[in-house]
Short mmCIF file of C-alpha atoms in Angstrom, two decimals:
data_model
loop_
_atom_site.label_atom_id
_atom_site.label_comp_id
_atom_site.label_asym_id
_atom_site.label_seq_id
_atom_site.Cartn_x
_atom_site.Cartn_y
_atom_site.Cartn_z
CA ASP C 8 -0.05 0.00 0.08
CA ALA C 9 1.18 3.42 -0.78
CA GLY C 10 0.23 4.88 2.50
CA VAL C 11 -1.65 8.09 3.11
CA ILE C 12 -1.20 10.33 0.07
CA GLN C 13 -1.47 14.12 0.41
CA SER C 14 -1.33 16.83 -2.23
CA PRO C 15 0.18 19.18 -2.79
CA ARG C 16 3.34 18.73 -0.74
CA HIS C 17 3.99 22.54 -0.82
CA GLU C 18 1.54 25.35 -1.27
CA VAL C 19 2.47 29.08 -1.44
CA THR C 20 -0.37 31.46 -1.75
CA GLU C 21 -1.37 35.08 -1.05
CA MET C 22 -3.48 36.25 1.70
CA GLY C 23 -7.22 36.16 0.77
CA GLN C 24 -6.84 33.18 -1.66
CA GLU C 25 -8.64 29.95 -1.35
CA VAL C 26 -6.51 26.93 -0.49
CA THR C 27 -7.58 23.24 -0.97
CA LEU C 28 -5.55 20.48 0.56
CA ARG C 29 -6.10 16.94 -0.52
CA CYS C 30 -5.87 13.55 1.15
CA LYS C 31 -6.25 9.96 0.02
CA PRO C 32 -6.41 7.65 3.04
CA ILE C 33 -5.20 4.05 3.17
CA SER C 34 -7.70 1.76 1.55
CA GLY C 35 -9.93 0.09 4.04
CA HIS C 36 -9.46 2.62 6.85
CA ASP C 37 -12.63 3.96 8.20
CA TYR C 38 -11.27 6.90 10.13
CA LEU C 39 -9.60 9.96 8.60
CA PHE C 40 -8.00 12.89 10.55
CA TRP C 41 -6.71 16.32 9.74
CA TYR C 42 -4.04 17.77 11.89
CA ARG C 43 -2.17 21.08 11.87
CA GLN C 44 1.32 21.41 13.04
CA THR C 45 3.08 24.67 14.02
CA MET C 46 6.03 25.46 16.22
CA MET C 47 3.96 27.32 18.58
CA ARG C 48 0.91 24.95 19.02
CA GLY C 49 2.60 21.56 18.07
CA LEU C 50 0.14 18.99 16.53
CA GLU C 51 -3.51 20.00 16.71
CA LEU C 52 -6.43 17.76 15.59
CA LEU C 53 -8.68 19.81 13.44
CA ILE C 54 -11.39 17.34 12.41
CA TYR C 55 -12.01 13.73 12.01
CA PHE C 56 -14.33 11.49 9.90
CA ASN C 57 -15.71 7.99 10.37
CA ASN C 58 -17.03 6.27 7.43
CA ASN C 59 -17.06 9.75 5.47
CA VAL C 60 -19.11 11.34 8.23
CA PRO C 61 -17.57 14.29 10.22
CA ILE C 62 -17.57 13.24 13.91
CA ASP C 63 -15.78 15.99 15.70
CA ASP C 64 -14.83 19.36 14.12
CA SER C 65 -14.19 21.22 17.46
CA GLY C 66 -10.58 21.73 16.52
CA MET C 67 -11.43 23.64 13.37
CA PRO C 68 -10.08 27.15 14.21
CA GLU C 69 -12.85 29.23 12.52
CA ASP C 70 -15.40 29.23 9.78
CA ARG C 71 -12.66 30.02 7.26
CA PHE C 72 -11.81 26.23 7.51
CA SER C 73 -14.05 23.46 6.09
CA ALA C 74 -13.46 19.79 5.35
CA LYS C 75 -15.31 17.37 3.39
CA MET C 76 -15.01 13.55 2.80
CA PRO C 77 -17.22 12.78 -0.34
CA ASN C 78 -16.18 9.17 -0.52
CA ALA C 79 -13.96 6.68 1.34
CA SER C 80 -10.90 7.41 -0.75
CA PHE C 81 -10.86 11.24 -0.81
CA SER C 82 -10.96 14.17 1.60
CA THR C 83 -10.33 17.97 1.30
CA LEU C 84 -9.46 20.61 3.68
CA LYS C 85 -10.36 24.07 2.42
CA ILE C 86 -9.30 27.45 3.80
CA GLN C 87 -11.20 30.36 2.42
CA PRO C 88 -9.97 33.12 2.69
CA SER C 89 -6.45 32.18 3.75
CA GLU C 90 -4.45 34.34 6.12
CA PRO C 91 -0.69 34.41 7.10
CA ARG C 92 -1.48 32.83 10.46
CA ASP C 93 -2.70 29.79 8.69
CA SER C 94 0.88 28.97 7.49
CA ALA C 95 1.64 25.46 8.94
CA VAL C 96 2.14 21.83 7.89
CA TYR C 97 -1.17 20.08 7.54
CA PHE C 98 -1.27 16.37 8.02
CA CYS C 99 -3.81 13.90 7.09
CA ALA C 100 -4.00 10.58 8.89
CA SER C 101 -6.07 7.46 8.76
CA SER C 102 -6.78 4.46 10.84
CA LEU C 103 -8.45 1.09 10.43
CA ASP C 104 -10.81 1.69 13.30
CA ARG C 105 -11.43 3.84 16.31
CA VAL C 106 -8.59 2.46 18.50
CA SER C 107 -6.03 1.42 15.88
CA GLU C 108 -2.80 3.03 15.03
CA GLN C 109 -3.15 6.32 12.89
CA TYR C 110 -0.98 6.40 9.83
CA PHE C 111 0.11 9.89 8.81
CA GLY C 112 0.74 11.26 5.45
CA PRO C 113 3.78 13.22 4.46
CA GLY C 114 1.98 16.53 5.06
CA THR C 115 1.28 19.78 3.10
CA ARG C 116 3.39 22.71 4.00
CA LEU C 117 1.28 25.82 3.44
CA THR C 118 2.69 29.25 3.44
CA VAL C 119 0.40 32.25 3.15
CA THR C 120 2.04 35.52 2.27
CA GLN L 26 -5.96 23.39 27.29
CA GLN L 27 -2.60 21.63 27.44
CA GLN L 28 -3.51 17.99 28.64
CA VAL L 29 -0.07 16.47 27.90
CA LYS L 30 2.98 18.27 28.95
CA GLN L 31 6.24 17.16 27.33
CA SER L 32 9.92 17.98 28.28
CA PRO L 33 12.51 18.83 27.29
CA GLN L 34 11.84 20.82 24.17
CA SER L 35 15.15 19.78 22.70
CA LEU L 36 17.86 17.37 23.62
CA ILE L 37 21.33 16.70 22.45
CA VAL L 38 23.15 13.51 23.32
CA GLN L 39 26.23 11.72 22.14
CA LYS L 40 26.12 8.44 20.22
CA GLY L 41 25.56 5.63 22.73
CA GLY L 42 23.90 7.88 25.25
CA ILE L 43 20.44 7.32 26.71
CA PRO L 44 18.07 10.32 26.05
CA ILE L 45 15.00 10.46 28.22
CA ILE L 46 11.87 12.39 27.17
CA ASN L 47 9.18 12.93 29.84
CA CYS L 48 5.55 13.47 29.60
CA ALA L 49 2.75 14.27 32.16
CA TYR L 50 -0.90 14.06 31.64
CA GLU L 51 -3.83 15.59 33.60
CA ASN L 52 -6.86 13.36 32.54
CA THR L 53 -6.88 10.15 34.40
CA ALA L 54 -9.25 8.75 31.89
CA PHE L 55 -6.60 8.39 29.25
CA ASP L 56 -5.83 4.67 28.76
CA TYR L 57 -3.45 4.53 25.82
CA PHE L 58 -0.07 6.30 25.53
CA PRO L 59 1.75 6.10 22.14
CA TRP L 60 4.97 7.83 21.24
CA TYR L 61 5.49 9.00 17.70
CA GLN L 62 8.66 9.70 15.86
CA GLN L 63 8.93 12.34 13.18
CA PHE L 64 11.71 12.81 10.69
CA PRO L 65 12.15 16.18 8.85
CA GLY L 66 9.73 16.46 5.97
CA LYS L 67 7.77 13.32 7.04
CA GLY L 68 4.66 12.72 9.02
CA PRO L 69 4.78 11.30 12.45
CA ALA L 70 4.92 7.47 12.81
CA LEU L 71 4.04 5.23 15.70
CA LEU L 72 7.13 4.18 17.54
CA ILE L 73 5.90 2.33 20.73
CA ALA L 74 2.85 2.55 22.88
CA ILE L 75 1.73 1.47 26.33
CA ARG L 76 -1.40 0.85 28.41
CA PRO L 77 -1.55 2.00 32.04
CA ASP L 78 -1.89 -1.47 33.35
CA VAL L 79 1.97 -2.11 32.85
CA SER L 80 4.79 -0.09 34.17
CA GLU L 81 7.28 -0.68 31.33
CA LYS L 82 7.40 -1.64 27.74
CA LYS L 83 10.41 -2.39 25.65
CA GLU L 84 10.65 -2.68 21.91
CA GLY L 85 14.25 -2.97 20.70
CA ARG L 86 16.26 0.03 21.92
CA PHE L 87 13.10 1.95 22.98
CA THR L 88 11.47 1.67 26.43
CA ILE L 89 8.50 3.30 27.90
CA SER L 90 8.22 3.73 31.61
CA PHE L 91 4.84 4.45 33.11
CA ASN L 92 3.90 5.79 36.53
CA LYS L 93 0.17 5.73 36.87
CA SER L 94 0.09 7.34 40.34
CA ALA L 95 2.18 10.24 39.16
CA LYS L 96 0.45 10.43 35.86
CA GLN L 97 3.76 10.50 34.07
CA PHE L 98 5.40 8.39 31.41
CA SER L 99 8.68 8.67 29.70
CA LEU L 100 10.59 7.48 26.69
CA HIS L 101 14.11 5.96 27.03
CA ILE L 102 16.40 5.32 23.96
CA MET L 103 19.11 2.90 24.67
CA ASP L 104 22.51 3.11 22.88
CA SER L 105 21.24 6.05 20.79
CA GLN L 106 22.43 6.44 17.16
CA PRO L 107 22.62 9.40 14.82
CA GLY L 108 19.71 7.77 12.95
CA ASP L 109 17.58 8.29 16.03
CA SER L 110 17.85 12.10 15.49
CA ALA L 111 14.17 13.24 15.05
CA THR L 112 11.29 14.81 16.80
CA TYR L 113 9.55 12.69 19.42
CA PHE L 114 5.90 13.17 20.49
CA CYS L 115 4.20 11.57 23.36
CA ALA L 116 0.35 11.31 23.08
CA ALA L 117 -2.59 10.20 25.13
CA PHE L 118 -5.81 8.66 23.91
CA LEU L 119 -9.16 7.79 25.38
CA THR L 120 -10.07 4.48 23.73
CA GLY L 121 -13.54 4.26 25.26
CA THR L 122 -14.89 7.37 23.65
CA ALA L 123 -13.96 9.49 20.69
CA SER L 124 -11.02 8.72 18.56
CA LYS L 125 -8.82 11.71 19.52
CA LEU L 126 -5.13 11.74 20.11
CA THR L 127 -3.84 14.44 22.42
CA PHE L 128 -0.30 15.18 21.59
CA GLY L 129 2.64 16.74 23.62
CA THR L 130 4.58 19.62 22.21
CA GLY L 131 7.37 17.49 20.90
CA THR L 132 11.12 16.88 21.73
CA ARG L 133 13.72 17.52 19.17
CA LEU L 134 16.39 14.94 19.64
CA GLN L 135 19.91 15.30 18.14
CA VAL L 136 22.32 12.43 18.52
CA THR L 137 25.94 13.48 17.73
CA LEU L 138 28.87 11.22 16.81
#
């Protein structure tokens, strides 16, 4: 298996622009997680899905952030409009079930200028 | 709210030394404590994990010590190697409820020759 796939790996955008990050979880995994990593706040869980349904989005910082999972093999995290403070590395992870190991993707490094 | 406190923030040891990374948690309901290892440009990967019904777990050169009464756990790396240079995250998990990992802030380990 190729593992969790994220795209793009790097994104540089200007403030105010819409940014869409993409994730393909490991096939057969029922849980998908979006994390944000910064030096100041470490790894933060933004949202997670079970069987394509959002379960907990309490970590989403504000309404500018939204996430969808239209099917079992694809999820997006969208930021609109983007701000410089959104600059971070965004990770997607998936797990087989609720208590199994979470496998992380390589991350998307987002820079908002 | 910081529910898992990790220290030190960074650590430099010589090859063969035994770096120790410490974590403390607040929520006594946590019942699964994994450690993740992250190399530059990569996502975190599960290294070793422990449940609170045991006081120690060893996997190769990596050992977790767990003190339930003190609500503390630590990672020891025996005979450390330059290839162990990475960022290490402790985490805590409530297996009985939502599938949310709470991460520590990370420890950047450098093993020198």
